[in-house]
mmCIF file of C-alpha atoms in Angstrom:
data_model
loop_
_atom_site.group_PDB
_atom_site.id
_atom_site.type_symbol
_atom_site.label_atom_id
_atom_site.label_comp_id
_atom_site.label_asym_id
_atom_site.label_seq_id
_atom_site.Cartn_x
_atom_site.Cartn_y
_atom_site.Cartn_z
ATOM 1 C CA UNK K 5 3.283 -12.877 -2.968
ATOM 2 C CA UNK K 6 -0.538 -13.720 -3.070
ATOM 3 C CA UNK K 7 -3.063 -10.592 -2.976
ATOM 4 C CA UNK K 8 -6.802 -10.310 -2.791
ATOM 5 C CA UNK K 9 -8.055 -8.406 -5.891
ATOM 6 C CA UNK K 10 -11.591 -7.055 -4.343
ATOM 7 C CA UNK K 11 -13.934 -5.133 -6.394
ATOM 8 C CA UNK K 12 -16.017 -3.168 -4.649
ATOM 9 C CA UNK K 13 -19.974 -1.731 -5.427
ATOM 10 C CA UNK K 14 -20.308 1.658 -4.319
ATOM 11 C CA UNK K 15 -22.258 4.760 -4.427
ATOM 12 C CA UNK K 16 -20.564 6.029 -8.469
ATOM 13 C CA UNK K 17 -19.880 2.785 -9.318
ATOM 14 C CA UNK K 18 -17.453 0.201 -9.538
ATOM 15 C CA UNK K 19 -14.017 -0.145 -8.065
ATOM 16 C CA UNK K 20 -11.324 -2.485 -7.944
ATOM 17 C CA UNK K 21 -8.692 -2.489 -5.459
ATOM 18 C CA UNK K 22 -5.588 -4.518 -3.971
ATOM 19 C CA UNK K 23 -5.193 -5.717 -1.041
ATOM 20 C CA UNK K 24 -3.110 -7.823 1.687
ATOM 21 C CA UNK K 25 -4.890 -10.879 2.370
ATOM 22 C CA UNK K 26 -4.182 -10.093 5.844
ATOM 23 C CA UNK K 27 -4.835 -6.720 6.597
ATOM 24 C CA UNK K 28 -1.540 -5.048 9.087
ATOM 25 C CA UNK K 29 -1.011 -1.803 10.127
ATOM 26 C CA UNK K 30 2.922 -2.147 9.658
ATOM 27 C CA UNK K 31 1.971 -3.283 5.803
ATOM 28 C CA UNK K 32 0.204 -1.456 2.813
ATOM 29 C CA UNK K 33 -0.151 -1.833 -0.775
ATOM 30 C CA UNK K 34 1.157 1.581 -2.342
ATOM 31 C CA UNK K 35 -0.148 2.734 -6.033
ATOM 32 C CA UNK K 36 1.519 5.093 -8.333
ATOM 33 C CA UNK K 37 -0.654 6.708 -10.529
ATOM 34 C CA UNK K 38 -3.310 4.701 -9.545
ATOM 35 C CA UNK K 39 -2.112 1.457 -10.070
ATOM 36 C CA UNK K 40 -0.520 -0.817 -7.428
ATOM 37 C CA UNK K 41 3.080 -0.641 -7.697
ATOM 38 C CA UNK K 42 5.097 -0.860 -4.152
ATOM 39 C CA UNK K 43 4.352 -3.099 -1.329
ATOM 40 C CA UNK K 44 5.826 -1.807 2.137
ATOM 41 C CA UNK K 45 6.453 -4.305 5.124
ATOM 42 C CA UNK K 46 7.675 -2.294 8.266
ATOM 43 C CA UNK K 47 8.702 -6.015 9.446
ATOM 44 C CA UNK K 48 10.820 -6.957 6.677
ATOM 45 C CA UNK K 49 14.164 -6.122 8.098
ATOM 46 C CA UNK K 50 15.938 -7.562 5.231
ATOM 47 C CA UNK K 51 15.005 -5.042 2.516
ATOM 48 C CA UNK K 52 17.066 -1.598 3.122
ATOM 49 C CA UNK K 53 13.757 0.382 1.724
ATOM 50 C CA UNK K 54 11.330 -1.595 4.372
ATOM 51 C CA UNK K 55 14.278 -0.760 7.644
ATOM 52 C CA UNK K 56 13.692 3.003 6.626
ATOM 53 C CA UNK K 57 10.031 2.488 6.613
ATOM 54 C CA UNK K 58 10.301 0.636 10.043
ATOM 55 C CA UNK K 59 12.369 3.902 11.421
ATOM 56 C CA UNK K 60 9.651 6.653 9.550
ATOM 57 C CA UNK K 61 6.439 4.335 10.846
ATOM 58 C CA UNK K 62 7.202 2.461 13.278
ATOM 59 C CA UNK K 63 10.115 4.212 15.736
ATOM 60 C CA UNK K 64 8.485 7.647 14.961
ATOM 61 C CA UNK K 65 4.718 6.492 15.997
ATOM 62 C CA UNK K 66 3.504 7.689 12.880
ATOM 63 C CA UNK K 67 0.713 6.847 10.324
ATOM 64 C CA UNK K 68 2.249 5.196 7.115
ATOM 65 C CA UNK K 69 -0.610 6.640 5.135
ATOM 66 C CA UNK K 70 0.515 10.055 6.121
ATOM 67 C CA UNK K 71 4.758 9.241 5.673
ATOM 68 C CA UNK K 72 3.415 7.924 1.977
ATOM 69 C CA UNK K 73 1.860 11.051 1.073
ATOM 70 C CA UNK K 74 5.151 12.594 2.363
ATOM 71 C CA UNK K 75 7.096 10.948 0.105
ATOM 72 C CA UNK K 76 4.721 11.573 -2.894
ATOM 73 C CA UNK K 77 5.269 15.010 -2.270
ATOM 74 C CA UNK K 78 9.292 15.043 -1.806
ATOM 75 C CA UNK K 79 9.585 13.303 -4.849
ATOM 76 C CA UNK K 80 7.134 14.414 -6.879
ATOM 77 C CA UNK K 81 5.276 11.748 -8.105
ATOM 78 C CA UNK K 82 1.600 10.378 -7.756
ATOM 79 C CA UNK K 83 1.514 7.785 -4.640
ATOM 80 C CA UNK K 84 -1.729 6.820 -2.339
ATOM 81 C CA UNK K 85 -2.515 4.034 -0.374
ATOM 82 C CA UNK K 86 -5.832 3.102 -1.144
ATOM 83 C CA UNK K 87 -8.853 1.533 1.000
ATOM 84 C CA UNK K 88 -12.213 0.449 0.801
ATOM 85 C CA UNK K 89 -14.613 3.088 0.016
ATOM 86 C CA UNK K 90 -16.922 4.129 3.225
ATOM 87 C CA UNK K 91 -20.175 3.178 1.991
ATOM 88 C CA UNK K 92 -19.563 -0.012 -0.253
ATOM 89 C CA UNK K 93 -20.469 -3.513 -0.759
ATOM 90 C CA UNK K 94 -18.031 -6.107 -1.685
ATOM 91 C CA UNK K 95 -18.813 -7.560 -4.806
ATOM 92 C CA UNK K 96 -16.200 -9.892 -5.614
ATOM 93 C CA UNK K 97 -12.461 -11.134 -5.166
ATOM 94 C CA UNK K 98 -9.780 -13.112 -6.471
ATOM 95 C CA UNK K 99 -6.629 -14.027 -5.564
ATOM 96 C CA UNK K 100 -3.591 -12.316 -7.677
ATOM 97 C CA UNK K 101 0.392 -13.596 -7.610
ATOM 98 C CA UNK K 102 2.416 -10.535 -7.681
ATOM 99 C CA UNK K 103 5.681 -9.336 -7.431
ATOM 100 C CA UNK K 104 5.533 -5.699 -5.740
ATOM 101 C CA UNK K 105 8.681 -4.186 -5.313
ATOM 102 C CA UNK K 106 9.341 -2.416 -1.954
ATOM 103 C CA UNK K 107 9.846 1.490 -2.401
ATOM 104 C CA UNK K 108 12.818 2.938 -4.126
ATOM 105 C CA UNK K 109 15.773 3.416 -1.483
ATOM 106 C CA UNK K 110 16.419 6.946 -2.859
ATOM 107 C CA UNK K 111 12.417 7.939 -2.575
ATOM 108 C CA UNK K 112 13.292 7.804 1.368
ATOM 109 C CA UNK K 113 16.645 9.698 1.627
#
């Protein structure tokens, strides 16, 4: 899948981040340990990990921001969704070919 590498000018510098060339509330880029590792599609019905996303987002009304730091905590490990900064100017992009995973089934059990 095709993602928009942007690196963004801001107030302590430069930062890089990942993004969905289309931005979607049902979709988001997830890092681990700061770098991107997961992608989540509430819409993809034909990945087990993305139907339990739809039912945690989607048929509970809630953030997916907030059911990602959920699962960070649960399982221990270091996940964020990240955005650009508040006060930034954007510098630059290319495009990236990636293959993100979706997240582990057993991360959502």
């Amino acid at each position: 899948m095709t993602y928009k590498l942007t690196t963004y000018k801001t107030l302590t510098g430069t930062k890089k981040i990942l993004e969905l060339t289309k931005r979607k509330k049902t979709e988001a880029i997830v890092y681990k340990n700061n770098e991107p590792a997961f992608h989540i599609d509430c819409f993809d019905l034909q990945t087990e990990s993305n139907v339990i996303m739809n039912s945690l987002v989607l048929c509970q009304k809630r953030n997916i921001s907030d059911v990602v730091k959920e699962i960070a905590i649960k399982n221990n490990v270091d996940l964020s969704i990240k955005e650009a900064p508040l006060f930034s100017i954007e510098k630059s992009f290319e495009f990236k070919e990636l293959d993100l995973p979706p997240l582990p089934e057993n991360w959502l059990n």
